[in-house]
Amino acid sequence: MFLIAGVQPKTRRLDENPKRCPACGLAQAYTTRVDQYLSLFFIPLIRVKQGTPFLLCEGCQRPVDDFQAPVQETSTSRSLAVCVACKRTFDGSFKYCPHCGQRA
Ligand SMILES: [Zn+2]
Ligand SMILES: [Zn+2]
């Protein structure tokens, strides 16, 4: 008999109040946490590591980790947009300003 054990990630949604995803504009970004569970037969038994909460958009399935635009960390691959309303910068791929919701 084989025991199938291992550590598996388990995604938990921490709130029921979605925020607007700046990438797709849908209010489907939930505070999410990915915990690591020790699993036996694919059933999570013991939480071995608690993850850090982050925003995950369920519309476009991407983590919304770009609310604070990077301070030009030599990342030339991404373009920055400047909000016309609040003048702050954000990821150029976003359709909405993550700071104030102004349409980009
Ligand atoms: Zn989205
Ligand atoms: Zn703004």
mmCIF file with all atom_site columns, C-alpha atoms and ligand atoms in Angstrom:
data_model
loop_
_atom_site.group_PDB
_atom_site.id
_atom_site.type_symbol
_atom_site.label_atom_id
_atom_site.label_alt_id
_atom_site.label_comp_id
_atom_site.label_asym_id
_atom_site.label_entity_id
_atom_site.label_seq_id
_atom_site.pdbx_PDB_ins_code
_atom_site.Cartn_x
_atom_site.Cartn_y
_atom_site.Cartn_z
_atom_site.occupancy
_atom_site.B_iso_or_equiv
_atom_site.pdbx_formal_charge
_atom_site.auth_seq_id
_atom_site.auth_comp_id
_atom_site.auth_asym_id
_atom_site.auth_atom_id
_atom_site.pdbx_PDB_model_num
ATOM   1   C  CA . MET A 1 1   ? 0.000   0.000  0.000   1.00 0.00 ? 1   MET A CA 1
ATOM   2   C  CA . PHE A 1 2   ? 1.269   3.378  -0.968  1.00 0.00 ? 2   PHE A CA 1
ATOM   3   C  CA . LEU A 1 3   ? 0.668   6.545  0.911   1.00 0.00 ? 3   LEU A CA 1
ATOM   4   C  CA . ILE A 1 4   ? 0.228   9.522  -1.284  1.00 0.00 ? 4   ILE A CA 1
ATOM   5   C  CA . ALA A 1 5   ? 1.374   12.424 0.799   1.00 0.00 ? 5   ALA A CA 1
ATOM   6   C  CA . GLY A 1 6   ? 2.724   15.783 -0.112  1.00 0.00 ? 6   GLY A CA 1
ATOM   7   C  CA . VAL A 1 7   ? 2.430   19.483 0.351   1.00 0.00 ? 7   VAL A CA 1
ATOM   8   C  CA . GLN A 1 8   ? -0.232  21.112 -1.707  1.00 0.00 ? 8   GLN A CA 1
ATOM   9   C  CA . PRO A 1 9   ? -1.309  24.714 -2.047  1.00 0.00 ? 9   PRO A CA 1
ATOM   10  C  CA . LYS A 1 10  ? -4.817  25.591 -0.967  1.00 0.00 ? 10  LYS A CA 1
ATOM   11  C  CA . THR A 1 11  ? -6.377  28.843 -2.032  1.00 0.00 ? 11  THR A CA 1
ATOM   12  C  CA . ARG A 1 12  ? -8.579  30.636 0.459   1.00 0.00 ? 12  ARG A CA 1
ATOM   13  C  CA . ARG A 1 13  ? -10.693 33.672 -0.210  1.00 0.00 ? 13  ARG A CA 1
ATOM   14  C  CA . LEU A 1 14  ? -10.471 36.003 2.756   1.00 0.00 ? 14  LEU A CA 1
ATOM   15  C  CA . ASP A 1 15  ? -13.238 38.437 2.022   1.00 0.00 ? 15  ASP A CA 1
ATOM   16  C  CA . GLU A 1 16  ? -16.524 38.648 0.207   1.00 0.00 ? 16  GLU A CA 1
ATOM   17  C  CA . ASN A 1 17  ? -16.181 42.214 -0.922  1.00 0.00 ? 17  ASN A CA 1
ATOM   18  C  CA . PRO A 1 18  ? -14.460 42.200 -4.274  1.00 0.00 ? 18  PRO A CA 1
ATOM   19  C  CA . LYS A 1 19  ? -12.464 45.194 -5.343  1.00 0.00 ? 19  LYS A CA 1
ATOM   20  C  CA . ARG A 1 20  ? -12.261 46.398 -8.861  1.00 0.00 ? 20  ARG A CA 1
ATOM   21  C  CA . CYS A 1 21  ? -9.476  44.764 -10.777 1.00 0.00 ? 21  CYS A CA 1
ATOM   22  C  CA . PRO A 1 22  ? -7.391  47.465 -12.424 1.00 0.00 ? 22  PRO A CA 1
ATOM   23  C  CA . ALA A 1 23  ? -6.517  45.152 -15.291 1.00 0.00 ? 23  ALA A CA 1
ATOM   24  C  CA . CYS A 1 24  ? -9.942  44.128 -16.550 1.00 0.00 ? 24  CYS A CA 1
ATOM   25  C  CA . GLY A 1 25  ? -12.186 46.605 -14.752 1.00 0.00 ? 25  GLY A CA 1
ATOM   26  C  CA . LEU A 1 26  ? -14.394 43.918 -13.225 1.00 0.00 ? 26  LEU A CA 1
ATOM   27  C  CA . ALA A 1 27  ? -15.123 43.929 -9.509  1.00 0.00 ? 27  ALA A CA 1
ATOM   28  C  CA . GLN A 1 28  ? -13.764 40.448 -9.067  1.00 0.00 ? 28  GLN A CA 1
ATOM   29  C  CA . ALA A 1 29  ? -10.522 40.996 -7.220  1.00 0.00 ? 29  ALA A CA 1
ATOM   30  C  CA . TYR A 1 30  ? -10.705 39.204 -3.884  1.00 0.00 ? 30  TYR A CA 1
ATOM   31  C  CA . THR A 1 31  ? -8.251  39.170 -1.052  1.00 0.00 ? 31  THR A CA 1
ATOM   32  C  CA . THR A 1 32  ? -6.822  35.701 -1.376  1.00 0.00 ? 32  THR A CA 1
ATOM   33  C  CA . ARG A 1 33  ? -4.293  33.660 0.513   1.00 0.00 ? 33  ARG A CA 1
ATOM   34  C  CA . VAL A 1 34  ? -2.527  30.536 -0.615  1.00 0.00 ? 34  VAL A CA 1
ATOM   35  C  CA . ASP A 1 35  ? -1.652  28.266 2.269   1.00 0.00 ? 35  ASP A CA 1
ATOM   36  C  CA . GLN A 1 36  ? 0.513   25.192 1.990   1.00 0.00 ? 36  GLN A CA 1
ATOM   37  C  CA . TYR A 1 37  ? -1.119  22.074 3.375   1.00 0.00 ? 37  TYR A CA 1
ATOM   38  C  CA . LEU A 1 38  ? 0.321   18.705 4.101   1.00 0.00 ? 38  LEU A CA 1
ATOM   39  C  CA . SER A 1 39  ? -2.005  16.448 2.187   1.00 0.00 ? 39  SER A CA 1
ATOM   40  C  CA . LEU A 1 40  ? -2.713  12.757 2.350   1.00 0.00 ? 40  LEU A CA 1
ATOM   41  C  CA . PHE A 1 41  ? -4.528  11.242 -0.586  1.00 0.00 ? 41  PHE A CA 1
ATOM   42  C  CA . PHE A 1 42  ? -5.038  14.786 -1.842  1.00 0.00 ? 42  PHE A CA 1
ATOM   43  C  CA . ILE A 1 43  ? -6.998  15.746 1.245   1.00 0.00 ? 43  ILE A CA 1
ATOM   44  C  CA . PRO A 1 44  ? -5.430  18.734 3.009   1.00 0.00 ? 44  PRO A CA 1
ATOM   45  C  CA . LEU A 1 45  ? -4.757  17.770 6.598   1.00 0.00 ? 45  LEU A CA 1
ATOM   46  C  CA . ILE A 1 46  ? -2.335  20.118 8.286   1.00 0.00 ? 46  ILE A CA 1
ATOM   47  C  CA . ARG A 1 47  ? -1.470  23.654 7.369   1.00 0.00 ? 47  ARG A CA 1
ATOM   48  C  CA . VAL A 1 48  ? 2.295   23.827 7.218   1.00 0.00 ? 48  VAL A CA 1
ATOM   49  C  CA . LYS A 1 49  ? 2.701   27.327 5.867   1.00 0.00 ? 49  LYS A CA 1
ATOM   50  C  CA . GLN A 1 50  ? 0.420   30.328 5.869   1.00 0.00 ? 50  GLN A CA 1
ATOM   51  C  CA . GLY A 1 51  ? 0.712   32.491 2.826   1.00 0.00 ? 51  GLY A CA 1
ATOM   52  C  CA . THR A 1 52  ? 0.640   36.235 2.560   1.00 0.00 ? 52  THR A CA 1
ATOM   53  C  CA . PRO A 1 53  ? -2.695  37.722 1.533   1.00 0.00 ? 53  PRO A CA 1
ATOM   54  C  CA . PHE A 1 54  ? -2.837  39.259 -1.907  1.00 0.00 ? 54  PHE A CA 1
ATOM   55  C  CA . LEU A 1 55  ? -5.471  40.395 -4.324  1.00 0.00 ? 55  LEU A CA 1
ATOM   56  C  CA . LEU A 1 56  ? -6.421  37.888 -6.978  1.00 0.00 ? 56  LEU A CA 1
ATOM   57  C  CA . CYS A 1 57  ? -8.748  38.783 -9.798  1.00 0.00 ? 57  CYS A CA 1
ATOM   58  C  CA . GLU A 1 58  ? -11.077 35.934 -10.643 1.00 0.00 ? 58  GLU A CA 1
ATOM   59  C  CA . GLY A 1 59  ? -11.967 37.586 -13.911 1.00 0.00 ? 59  GLY A CA 1
ATOM   60  C  CA . CYS A 1 60  ? -8.547  37.532 -15.505 1.00 0.00 ? 60  CYS A CA 1
ATOM   61  C  CA . GLN A 1 61  ? -6.949  35.104 -13.030 1.00 0.00 ? 61  GLN A CA 1
ATOM   62  C  CA . ARG A 1 62  ? -4.013  37.309 -12.288 1.00 0.00 ? 62  ARG A CA 1
ATOM   63  C  CA . PRO A 1 63  ? -2.730  38.575 -8.991  1.00 0.00 ? 63  PRO A CA 1
ATOM   64  C  CA . VAL A 1 64  ? -3.248  42.264 -8.536  1.00 0.00 ? 64  VAL A CA 1
ATOM   65  C  CA . ASP A 1 65  ? 0.126   42.996 -7.048  1.00 0.00 ? 65  ASP A CA 1
ATOM   66  C  CA . ASP A 1 66  ? 0.801   46.178 -8.904  1.00 0.00 ? 66  ASP A CA 1
ATOM   67  C  CA . PHE A 1 67  ? -1.263  48.601 -6.884  1.00 0.00 ? 67  PHE A CA 1
ATOM   68  C  CA . GLN A 1 68  ? 1.871   50.468 -5.996  1.00 0.00 ? 68  GLN A CA 1
ATOM   69  C  CA . ALA A 1 69  ? 3.811   51.023 -9.159  1.00 0.00 ? 69  ALA A CA 1
ATOM   70  C  CA . PRO A 1 70  ? 7.498   50.142 -8.889  1.00 0.00 ? 70  PRO A CA 1
ATOM   71  C  CA . VAL A 1 71  ? 10.012  52.922 -8.607  1.00 0.00 ? 71  VAL A CA 1
ATOM   72  C  CA . GLN A 1 72  ? 11.496  52.230 -12.044 1.00 0.00 ? 72  GLN A CA 1
ATOM   73  C  CA . GLU A 1 73  ? 13.467  49.136 -10.839 1.00 0.00 ? 73  GLU A CA 1
ATOM   74  C  CA . THR A 1 74  ? 15.085  48.925 -14.296 1.00 0.00 ? 74  THR A CA 1
ATOM   75  C  CA . SER A 1 75  ? 12.048  46.954 -15.438 1.00 0.00 ? 75  SER A CA 1
ATOM   76  C  CA . THR A 1 76  ? 11.948  48.341 -18.927 1.00 0.00 ? 76  THR A CA 1
ATOM   77  C  CA . SER A 1 77  ? 9.582   45.609 -20.090 1.00 0.00 ? 77  SER A CA 1
ATOM   78  C  CA . ARG A 1 78  ? 6.551   47.131 -18.421 1.00 0.00 ? 78  ARG A CA 1
ATOM   79  C  CA . SER A 1 79  ? 5.093   50.445 -19.349 1.00 0.00 ? 79  SER A CA 1
ATOM   80  C  CA . LEU A 1 80  ? 3.770   52.855 -16.816 1.00 0.00 ? 80  LEU A CA 1
ATOM   81  C  CA . ALA A 1 81  ? 0.675   54.946 -17.173 1.00 0.00 ? 81  ALA A CA 1
ATOM   82  C  CA . VAL A 1 82  ? -0.015  58.148 -15.299 1.00 0.00 ? 82  VAL A CA 1
ATOM   83  C  CA . CYS A 1 83  ? -3.508  58.720 -13.987 1.00 0.00 ? 83  CYS A CA 1
ATOM   84  C  CA . VAL A 1 84  ? -5.073  61.892 -15.310 1.00 0.00 ? 84  VAL A CA 1
ATOM   85  C  CA . ALA A 1 85  ? -7.089  62.283 -12.107 1.00 0.00 ? 85  ALA A CA 1
ATOM   86  C  CA . CYS A 1 86  ? -4.696  61.588 -9.262  1.00 0.00 ? 86  CYS A CA 1
ATOM   87  C  CA . LYS A 1 87  ? -1.384  61.815 -11.170 1.00 0.00 ? 87  LYS A CA 1
ATOM   88  C  CA . ARG A 1 88  ? -0.083  58.589 -9.745  1.00 0.00 ? 88  ARG A CA 1
ATOM   89  C  CA . THR A 1 89  ? 1.536   55.911 -11.848 1.00 0.00 ? 89  THR A CA 1
ATOM   90  C  CA . PHE A 1 90  ? 0.366   52.379 -12.409 1.00 0.00 ? 90  PHE A CA 1
ATOM   91  C  CA . ASP A 1 91  ? 0.897   49.415 -14.700 1.00 0.00 ? 91  ASP A CA 1
ATOM   92  C  CA . GLY A 1 92  ? 0.285   50.445 -18.267 1.00 0.00 ? 92  GLY A CA 1
ATOM   93  C  CA . SER A 1 93  ? -1.755  47.318 -18.975 1.00 0.00 ? 93  SER A CA 1
ATOM   94  C  CA . PHE A 1 94  ? -4.448  48.373 -16.516 1.00 0.00 ? 94  PHE A CA 1
ATOM   95  C  CA . LYS A 1 95  ? -7.654  49.795 -17.860 1.00 0.00 ? 95  LYS A CA 1
ATOM   96  C  CA . TYR A 1 96  ? -8.432  51.621 -14.635 1.00 0.00 ? 96  TYR A CA 1
ATOM   97  C  CA . CYS A 1 97  ? -6.324  53.526 -12.162 1.00 0.00 ? 97  CYS A CA 1
ATOM   98  C  CA . PRO A 1 98  ? -5.907  51.207 -9.158  1.00 0.00 ? 98  PRO A CA 1
ATOM   99  C  CA . HIS A 1 99  ? -5.606  54.189 -6.847  1.00 0.00 ? 99  HIS A CA 1
ATOM   100 C  CA . CYS A 1 100 ? -8.760  56.113 -7.628  1.00 0.00 ? 100 CYS A CA 1
ATOM   101 C  CA . GLY A 1 101 ? -10.604 54.107 -10.270 1.00 0.00 ? 101 GLY A CA 1
ATOM   102 C  CA . GLN A 1 102 ? -10.279 56.660 -13.021 1.00 0.00 ? 102 GLN A CA 1
ATOM   103 C  CA . ARG A 1 103 ? -10.527 55.069 -16.429 1.00 0.00 ? 103 ARG A CA 1
ATOM   104 C  CA . ALA A 1 104 ? -7.116  55.136 -18.048 1.00 0.00 ? 104 ALA A CA 1
HETATM 105 ZN ZN . ZN  B 2 .   ? -9.115  41.258 -13.788 1.00 0.00 ? 1   ZN  B ZN 1
HETATM 106 ZN ZN . ZN  B 2 .   ? -5.972  57.793 -10.210 1.00 0.00 ? 2   ZN  B ZN 1
#
